[in-house]
Amino acid sequence: MSTISKSISPQLHHLITKMPKAELHIHIEGSLEPELIFELAQRNQIKLPFDSVASLRDAYAFKDLQSFLDIYYAGASVLLHEQDFYDMTYAYLQKAAADGVVYAEIFFDPQTHTERGVSMQTVIQGLVRACQEAADKLGIESKLIMCFLRHLSQESAMQTLQAAEPFLEHLIGVGLDSSELGHPPEKFVEVFKAARALGLKAVAHAGEEGPPAYIWSALDQLNVLRIDHGVQSIHDEDLIARLAKERIALTVCPLSNLKLCVYDDLAQHPIKRLLDMGVCVTINSDDPAYFGGYINANFLHTFAALDLDAKDAIAFAKCSFEASFMSDLQKKAWCAKLEDFAHALGV
Ligand code: HPA
Ligand code: ZN
């Protein structure tokens, strides 16, 4: 996965890797590299069902979303203390900053931790401390989106929202992730209503493996402002027209789609077709430690497979700012900086 089979010009490579961009779809637990999983397991005296980093990595051969989630939740079981959440988050922010990410909206899955007896406070404090330190030391801004696990009940999601209320100032929004098929968005209408009433923005995974109908219901019943993945919208012309008209963004994760066998080959990926049909689409890493790369790797593999150009790169980066939850003033400022950067390269 680390080699790019088709070639990308040095100029395009430079533009992609150095341009300022936002990352809007990253599960922080999915940034836990095998080396850190083993280090934390040792620190916390947790026995893993793998005896080496190499054997854990060997298990990263997924056939679908569920086969990945089983390993992802096992990996997250090493996170116990505030320092563990800090270490994981700071490591991601260092990598993101090195990839030109100037702003990140980070998903986290509290139920994965509270179900093991870890408190909401431990999770959020560790994440927040890393975000603050990364802003000071690396100049990367970040915000947190708390996700509900859709394979669990709405009641459990509601309890999670209540547990997070003392920490609302640290959250920008709520999301919905985990096993999609059989768990449609409408299962979570009440908790999303409660979250929006608290002033939180709403996003949801939909149309990763699930049908376009799940995207419609995320929009109409959960009132989400963005769709995470959303690639199955390609099969529904009316839906594409709505996404384009209302500028509802899709946070697309090409290497994730490849690793989870949504597509056999990135050359089949619909991201460019969606962009050309006027949809605001962004490129993101999803679970970079598991899917073969961080945001720049996602850009580079996609650009090589689909033969995309500098105009496309700038369009994706602009969409990333437009679709973010930063202020309009900040969006304008970052888009202007992006344009200056491109002009300086002669693009
Ligand atoms: N899809 C759904 N849930 C997830 C994912 C994903 O790609 N990554 C982590 N949780
Ligand atoms: Zn995701």
PDB file of C-alpha atoms in Angstrom, residues 127-281:
ATOM      1  CA  LEU A 127      -8.008  14.218  24.252  1.00  0.00           C
ATOM      2  CA  VAL A 128      -8.421  17.888  25.164  1.00  0.00           C
ATOM      3  CA  ARG A 129      -4.963  18.187  26.726  1.00  0.00           C
ATOM      4  CA  ALA A 130      -3.375  16.781  23.551  1.00  0.00           C
ATOM      5  CA  CYS A 131      -5.427  19.122  21.337  1.00  0.00           C
ATOM      6  CA  GLN A 132      -4.420  22.148  23.411  1.00  0.00           C
ATOM      7  CA  GLU A 133      -0.764  21.208  23.464  1.00  0.00           C
ATOM      8  CA  ALA A 134      -0.744  20.523  19.710  1.00  0.00           C
ATOM      9  CA  ALA A 135      -2.317  23.933  19.069  1.00  0.00           C
ATOM     10  CA  ASP A 136       0.437  25.597  21.141  1.00  0.00           C
ATOM     11  CA  LYS A 137       3.414  23.574  19.920  1.00  0.00           C
ATOM     12  CA  LEU A 138       2.474  22.478  16.393  1.00  0.00           C
ATOM     13  CA  GLY A 139       0.036  25.205  15.359  1.00  0.00           C
ATOM     14  CA  ILE A 140      -2.701  22.707  14.427  1.00  0.00           C
ATOM     15  CA  GLU A 141      -6.242  23.473  15.563  1.00  0.00           C
ATOM     16  CA  SER A 142      -8.604  20.646  16.459  1.00  0.00           C
ATOM     17  CA  LYS A 143     -12.157  20.037  17.649  1.00  0.00           C
ATOM     18  CA  LEU A 144     -13.879  16.940  19.030  1.00  0.00           C
ATOM     19  CA  ILE A 145     -16.933  15.080  17.718  1.00  0.00           C
ATOM     20  CA  MET A 146     -18.381  12.460  20.056  1.00  0.00           C
ATOM     21  CA  CYS A 147     -19.720   9.423  18.190  1.00  0.00           C
ATOM     22  CA  PHE A 148     -22.469   7.056  19.277  1.00  0.00           C
ATOM     23  CA  LEU A 149     -21.949   3.381  18.465  1.00  0.00           C
ATOM     24  CA  ARG A 150     -24.887   2.396  16.275  1.00  0.00           C
ATOM     25  CA  HIS A 151     -24.717  -1.322  17.152  1.00  0.00           C
ATOM     26  CA  LEU A 152     -25.701  -0.313  20.702  1.00  0.00           C
ATOM     27  CA  SER A 153     -29.120   1.025  21.733  1.00  0.00           C
ATOM     28  CA  GLN A 154     -30.449   4.562  21.583  1.00  0.00           C
ATOM     29  CA  GLU A 155     -30.787   4.368  25.381  1.00  0.00           C
ATOM     30  CA  SER A 156     -27.043   3.747  25.698  1.00  0.00           C
ATOM     31  CA  ALA A 157     -26.395   6.698  23.350  1.00  0.00           C
ATOM     32  CA  MET A 158     -28.664   8.884  25.504  1.00  0.00           C
ATOM     33  CA  GLN A 159     -26.742   7.890  28.659  1.00  0.00           C
ATOM     34  CA  THR A 160     -23.521   8.739  26.834  1.00  0.00           C
ATOM     35  CA  LEU A 161     -24.843  12.177  25.906  1.00  0.00           C
ATOM     36  CA  GLN A 162     -25.822  12.775  29.540  1.00  0.00           C
ATOM     37  CA  ALA A 163     -22.377  11.685  30.757  1.00  0.00           C
ATOM     38  CA  ALA A 164     -20.801  14.183  28.334  1.00  0.00           C
ATOM     39  CA  GLU A 165     -22.921  17.158  29.420  1.00  0.00           C
ATOM     40  CA  PRO A 166     -20.350  18.447  31.974  1.00  0.00           C
ATOM     41  CA  PHE A 167     -17.806  18.581  29.115  1.00  0.00           C
ATOM     42  CA  LEU A 168     -19.983  20.200  26.447  1.00  0.00           C
ATOM     43  CA  GLU A 169     -17.610  23.139  26.016  1.00  0.00           C
ATOM     44  CA  HIS A 170     -15.049  20.688  24.586  1.00  0.00           C
ATOM     45  CA  LEU A 171     -17.354  19.197  21.945  1.00  0.00           C
ATOM     46  CA  ILE A 172     -18.303  20.662  18.583  1.00  0.00           C
ATOM     47  CA  GLY A 173     -20.714  17.911  17.608  1.00  0.00           C
ATOM     48  CA  VAL A 174     -21.979  14.349  17.669  1.00  0.00           C
ATOM     49  CA  GLY A 175     -21.591  11.578  15.115  1.00  0.00           C
ATOM     50  CA  LEU A 176     -22.749   8.021  14.461  1.00  0.00           C
ATOM     51  CA  ASP A 177     -20.380   5.166  13.658  1.00  0.00           C
ATOM     52  CA  SER A 178     -19.717   1.399  13.967  1.00  0.00           C
ATOM     53  CA  SER A 179     -21.662  -1.393  12.193  1.00  0.00           C
ATOM     54  CA  GLU A 180     -23.885   0.287   9.613  1.00  0.00           C
ATOM     55  CA  LEU A 181     -25.985  -2.483   8.044  1.00  0.00           C
ATOM     56  CA  GLY A 182     -29.058  -3.240  10.155  1.00  0.00           C
ATOM     57  CA  HIS A 183     -28.598  -0.058  12.218  1.00  0.00           C
ATOM     58  CA  PRO A 184     -30.190   2.750  10.186  1.00  0.00           C
ATOM     59  CA  PRO A 185     -29.961   6.387  11.285  1.00  0.00           C
ATOM     60  CA  GLU A 186     -33.636   6.492  12.320  1.00  0.00           C
ATOM     61  CA  LYS A 187     -32.746   4.289  15.320  1.00  0.00           C
ATOM     62  CA  PHE A 188     -31.158   7.420  16.855  1.00  0.00           C
ATOM     63  CA  VAL A 189     -33.690  10.189  16.169  1.00  0.00           C
ATOM     64  CA  GLU A 190     -34.276  11.109  19.827  1.00  0.00           C
ATOM     65  CA  VAL A 191     -30.632  11.272  20.888  1.00  0.00           C
ATOM     66  CA  PHE A 192     -29.702  13.394  17.892  1.00  0.00           C
ATOM     67  CA  LYS A 193     -32.611  15.718  18.700  1.00  0.00           C
ATOM     68  CA  ALA A 194     -31.346  16.015  22.280  1.00  0.00           C
ATOM     69  CA  ALA A 195     -27.784  16.651  21.102  1.00  0.00           C
ATOM     70  CA  ARG A 196     -28.899  19.383  18.687  1.00  0.00           C
ATOM     71  CA  ALA A 197     -30.945  20.975  21.489  1.00  0.00           C
ATOM     72  CA  LEU A 198     -27.690  21.202  23.472  1.00  0.00           C
ATOM     73  CA  GLY A 199     -26.152  23.191  20.617  1.00  0.00           C
ATOM     74  CA  LEU A 200     -24.098  20.335  19.161  1.00  0.00           C
ATOM     75  CA  LYS A 201     -23.723  19.942  15.413  1.00  0.00           C
ATOM     76  CA  ALA A 202     -24.677  16.584  13.912  1.00  0.00           C
ATOM     77  CA  VAL A 203     -22.906  14.346  11.427  1.00  0.00           C
ATOM     78  CA  ALA A 204     -23.345  10.625  10.717  1.00  0.00           C
ATOM     79  CA  HIS A 205     -21.701   7.773   8.870  1.00  0.00           C
ATOM     80  CA  ALA A 206     -24.074   6.726   6.115  1.00  0.00           C
ATOM     81  CA  GLY A 207     -23.727   5.044   2.757  1.00  0.00           C
ATOM     82  CA  GLU A 208     -20.366   3.423   3.508  1.00  0.00           C
ATOM     83  CA  GLU A 209     -21.760  -0.112   3.115  1.00  0.00           C
ATOM     84  CA  GLY A 210     -25.400   0.847   3.662  1.00  0.00           C
ATOM     85  CA  PRO A 211     -27.832   1.939   0.937  1.00  0.00           C
ATOM     86  CA  PRO A 212     -28.601   5.508  -0.227  1.00  0.00           C
ATOM     87  CA  ALA A 213     -31.790   5.282   1.908  1.00  0.00           C
ATOM     88  CA  TYR A 214     -29.559   5.552   5.002  1.00  0.00           C
ATOM     89  CA  ILE A 215     -28.150   8.831   3.651  1.00  0.00           C
ATOM     90  CA  TRP A 216     -31.653  10.201   3.092  1.00  0.00           C
ATOM     91  CA  SER A 217     -32.670   9.289   6.635  1.00  0.00           C
ATOM     92  CA  ALA A 218     -29.477  10.738   8.148  1.00  0.00           C
ATOM     93  CA  LEU A 219     -30.379  14.014   6.403  1.00  0.00           C
ATOM     94  CA  ASP A 220     -34.119  14.037   6.989  1.00  0.00           C
ATOM     95  CA  GLN A 221     -34.419  12.365  10.377  1.00  0.00           C
ATOM     96  CA  LEU A 222     -31.157  13.224  12.133  1.00  0.00           C
ATOM     97  CA  ASN A 223     -30.686  16.636  10.461  1.00  0.00           C
ATOM     98  CA  VAL A 224     -26.998  16.049   9.925  1.00  0.00           C
ATOM     99  CA  LEU A 225     -24.863  18.760   8.341  1.00  0.00           C
ATOM    100  CA  ARG A 226     -22.386  16.341   6.711  1.00  0.00           C
ATOM    101  CA  ILE A 227     -22.339  12.703   5.701  1.00  0.00           C
ATOM    102  CA  ASP A 228     -19.338  10.557   6.596  1.00  0.00           C
ATOM    103  CA  HIS A 229     -18.397   8.317   3.654  1.00  0.00           C
ATOM    104  CA  GLY A 230     -21.634   8.633   1.633  1.00  0.00           C
ATOM    105  CA  VAL A 231     -20.062   6.940  -1.387  1.00  0.00           C
ATOM    106  CA  GLN A 232     -23.205   4.852  -2.038  1.00  0.00           C
ATOM    107  CA  SER A 233     -24.921   8.115  -3.052  1.00  0.00           C
ATOM    108  CA  ILE A 234     -23.393   7.468  -6.476  1.00  0.00           C
ATOM    109  CA  HIS A 235     -26.307   5.044  -7.075  1.00  0.00           C
ATOM    110  CA  ASP A 236     -29.015   7.672  -6.507  1.00  0.00           C
ATOM    111  CA  GLU A 237     -29.241  10.613  -8.926  1.00  0.00           C
ATOM    112  CA  ASP A 238     -31.835  12.515  -6.891  1.00  0.00           C
ATOM    113  CA  LEU A 239     -29.671  12.243  -3.796  1.00  0.00           C
ATOM    114  CA  ILE A 240     -26.591  13.509  -5.641  1.00  0.00           C
ATOM    115  CA  ALA A 241     -28.629  16.466  -6.919  1.00  0.00           C
ATOM    116  CA  ARG A 242     -29.693  17.287  -3.365  1.00  0.00           C
ATOM    117  CA  LEU A 243     -26.179  16.974  -1.926  1.00  0.00           C
ATOM    118  CA  ALA A 244     -24.879  19.257  -4.678  1.00  0.00           C
ATOM    119  CA  LYS A 245     -27.674  21.823  -4.393  1.00  0.00           C
ATOM    120  CA  GLU A 246     -27.509  22.071  -0.593  1.00  0.00           C
ATOM    121  CA  ARG A 247     -23.704  21.749  -0.472  1.00  0.00           C
ATOM    122  CA  ILE A 248     -23.972  18.858   1.992  1.00  0.00           C
ATOM    123  CA  ALA A 249     -20.435  17.539   2.168  1.00  0.00           C
ATOM    124  CA  LEU A 250     -19.248  13.941   2.026  1.00  0.00           C
ATOM    125  CA  THR A 251     -16.151  13.125   4.095  1.00  0.00           C
ATOM    126  CA  VAL A 252     -14.707  10.405   1.894  1.00  0.00           C
ATOM    127  CA  CYS A 253     -11.931   8.001   2.940  1.00  0.00           C
ATOM    128  CA  PRO A 254     -10.548   6.235  -0.148  1.00  0.00           C
ATOM    129  CA  LEU A 255      -7.995   3.901   1.491  1.00  0.00           C
ATOM    130  CA  SER A 256     -10.628   2.838   4.032  1.00  0.00           C
ATOM    131  CA  ASN A 257     -13.018   1.954   1.195  1.00  0.00           C
ATOM    132  CA  LEU A 258     -10.267  -0.058  -0.465  1.00  0.00           C
ATOM    133  CA  LYS A 259      -9.192  -1.893   2.716  1.00  0.00           C
ATOM    134  CA  LEU A 260     -12.787  -2.712   3.688  1.00  0.00           C
ATOM    135  CA  CYS A 261     -13.500  -4.006   0.177  1.00  0.00           C
ATOM    136  CA  VAL A 262     -16.126  -1.396  -0.740  1.00  0.00           C
ATOM    137  CA  TYR A 263     -14.048  -1.178  -3.971  1.00  0.00           C
ATOM    138  CA  ASP A 264     -11.585  -3.743  -5.350  1.00  0.00           C
ATOM    139  CA  ASP A 265      -9.468  -0.997  -6.859  1.00  0.00           C
ATOM    140  CA  LEU A 266      -9.201   2.759  -6.262  1.00  0.00           C
ATOM    141  CA  ALA A 267      -9.671   3.246 -10.006  1.00  0.00           C
ATOM    142  CA  GLN A 268     -13.354   2.338  -9.381  1.00  0.00           C
ATOM    143  CA  HIS A 269     -13.784   4.981  -6.688  1.00  0.00           C
ATOM    144  CA  PRO A 270     -16.586   7.506  -7.425  1.00  0.00           C
ATOM    145  CA  ILE A 271     -14.953  10.492  -5.669  1.00  0.00           C
ATOM    146  CA  LYS A 272     -14.057  12.326  -8.873  1.00  0.00           C
ATOM    147  CA  ARG A 273     -17.466  11.667 -10.419  1.00  0.00           C
ATOM    148  CA  LEU A 274     -19.118  13.110  -7.298  1.00  0.00           C
ATOM    149  CA  LEU A 275     -16.847  16.174  -7.375  1.00  0.00           C
ATOM    150  CA  ASP A 276     -17.656  16.742 -11.044  1.00  0.00           C
ATOM    151  CA  MET A 277     -21.374  16.509 -10.282  1.00  0.00           C
ATOM    152  CA  GLY A 278     -21.010  19.451  -7.902  1.00  0.00           C
ATOM    153  CA  VAL A 279     -20.833  17.607  -4.577  1.00  0.00           C
ATOM    154  CA  CYS A 280     -18.571  19.031  -1.865  1.00  0.00           C
ATOM    155  CA  VAL A 281     -16.275  16.038  -1.281  1.00  0.00           C
TER     156      VAL A 281
END
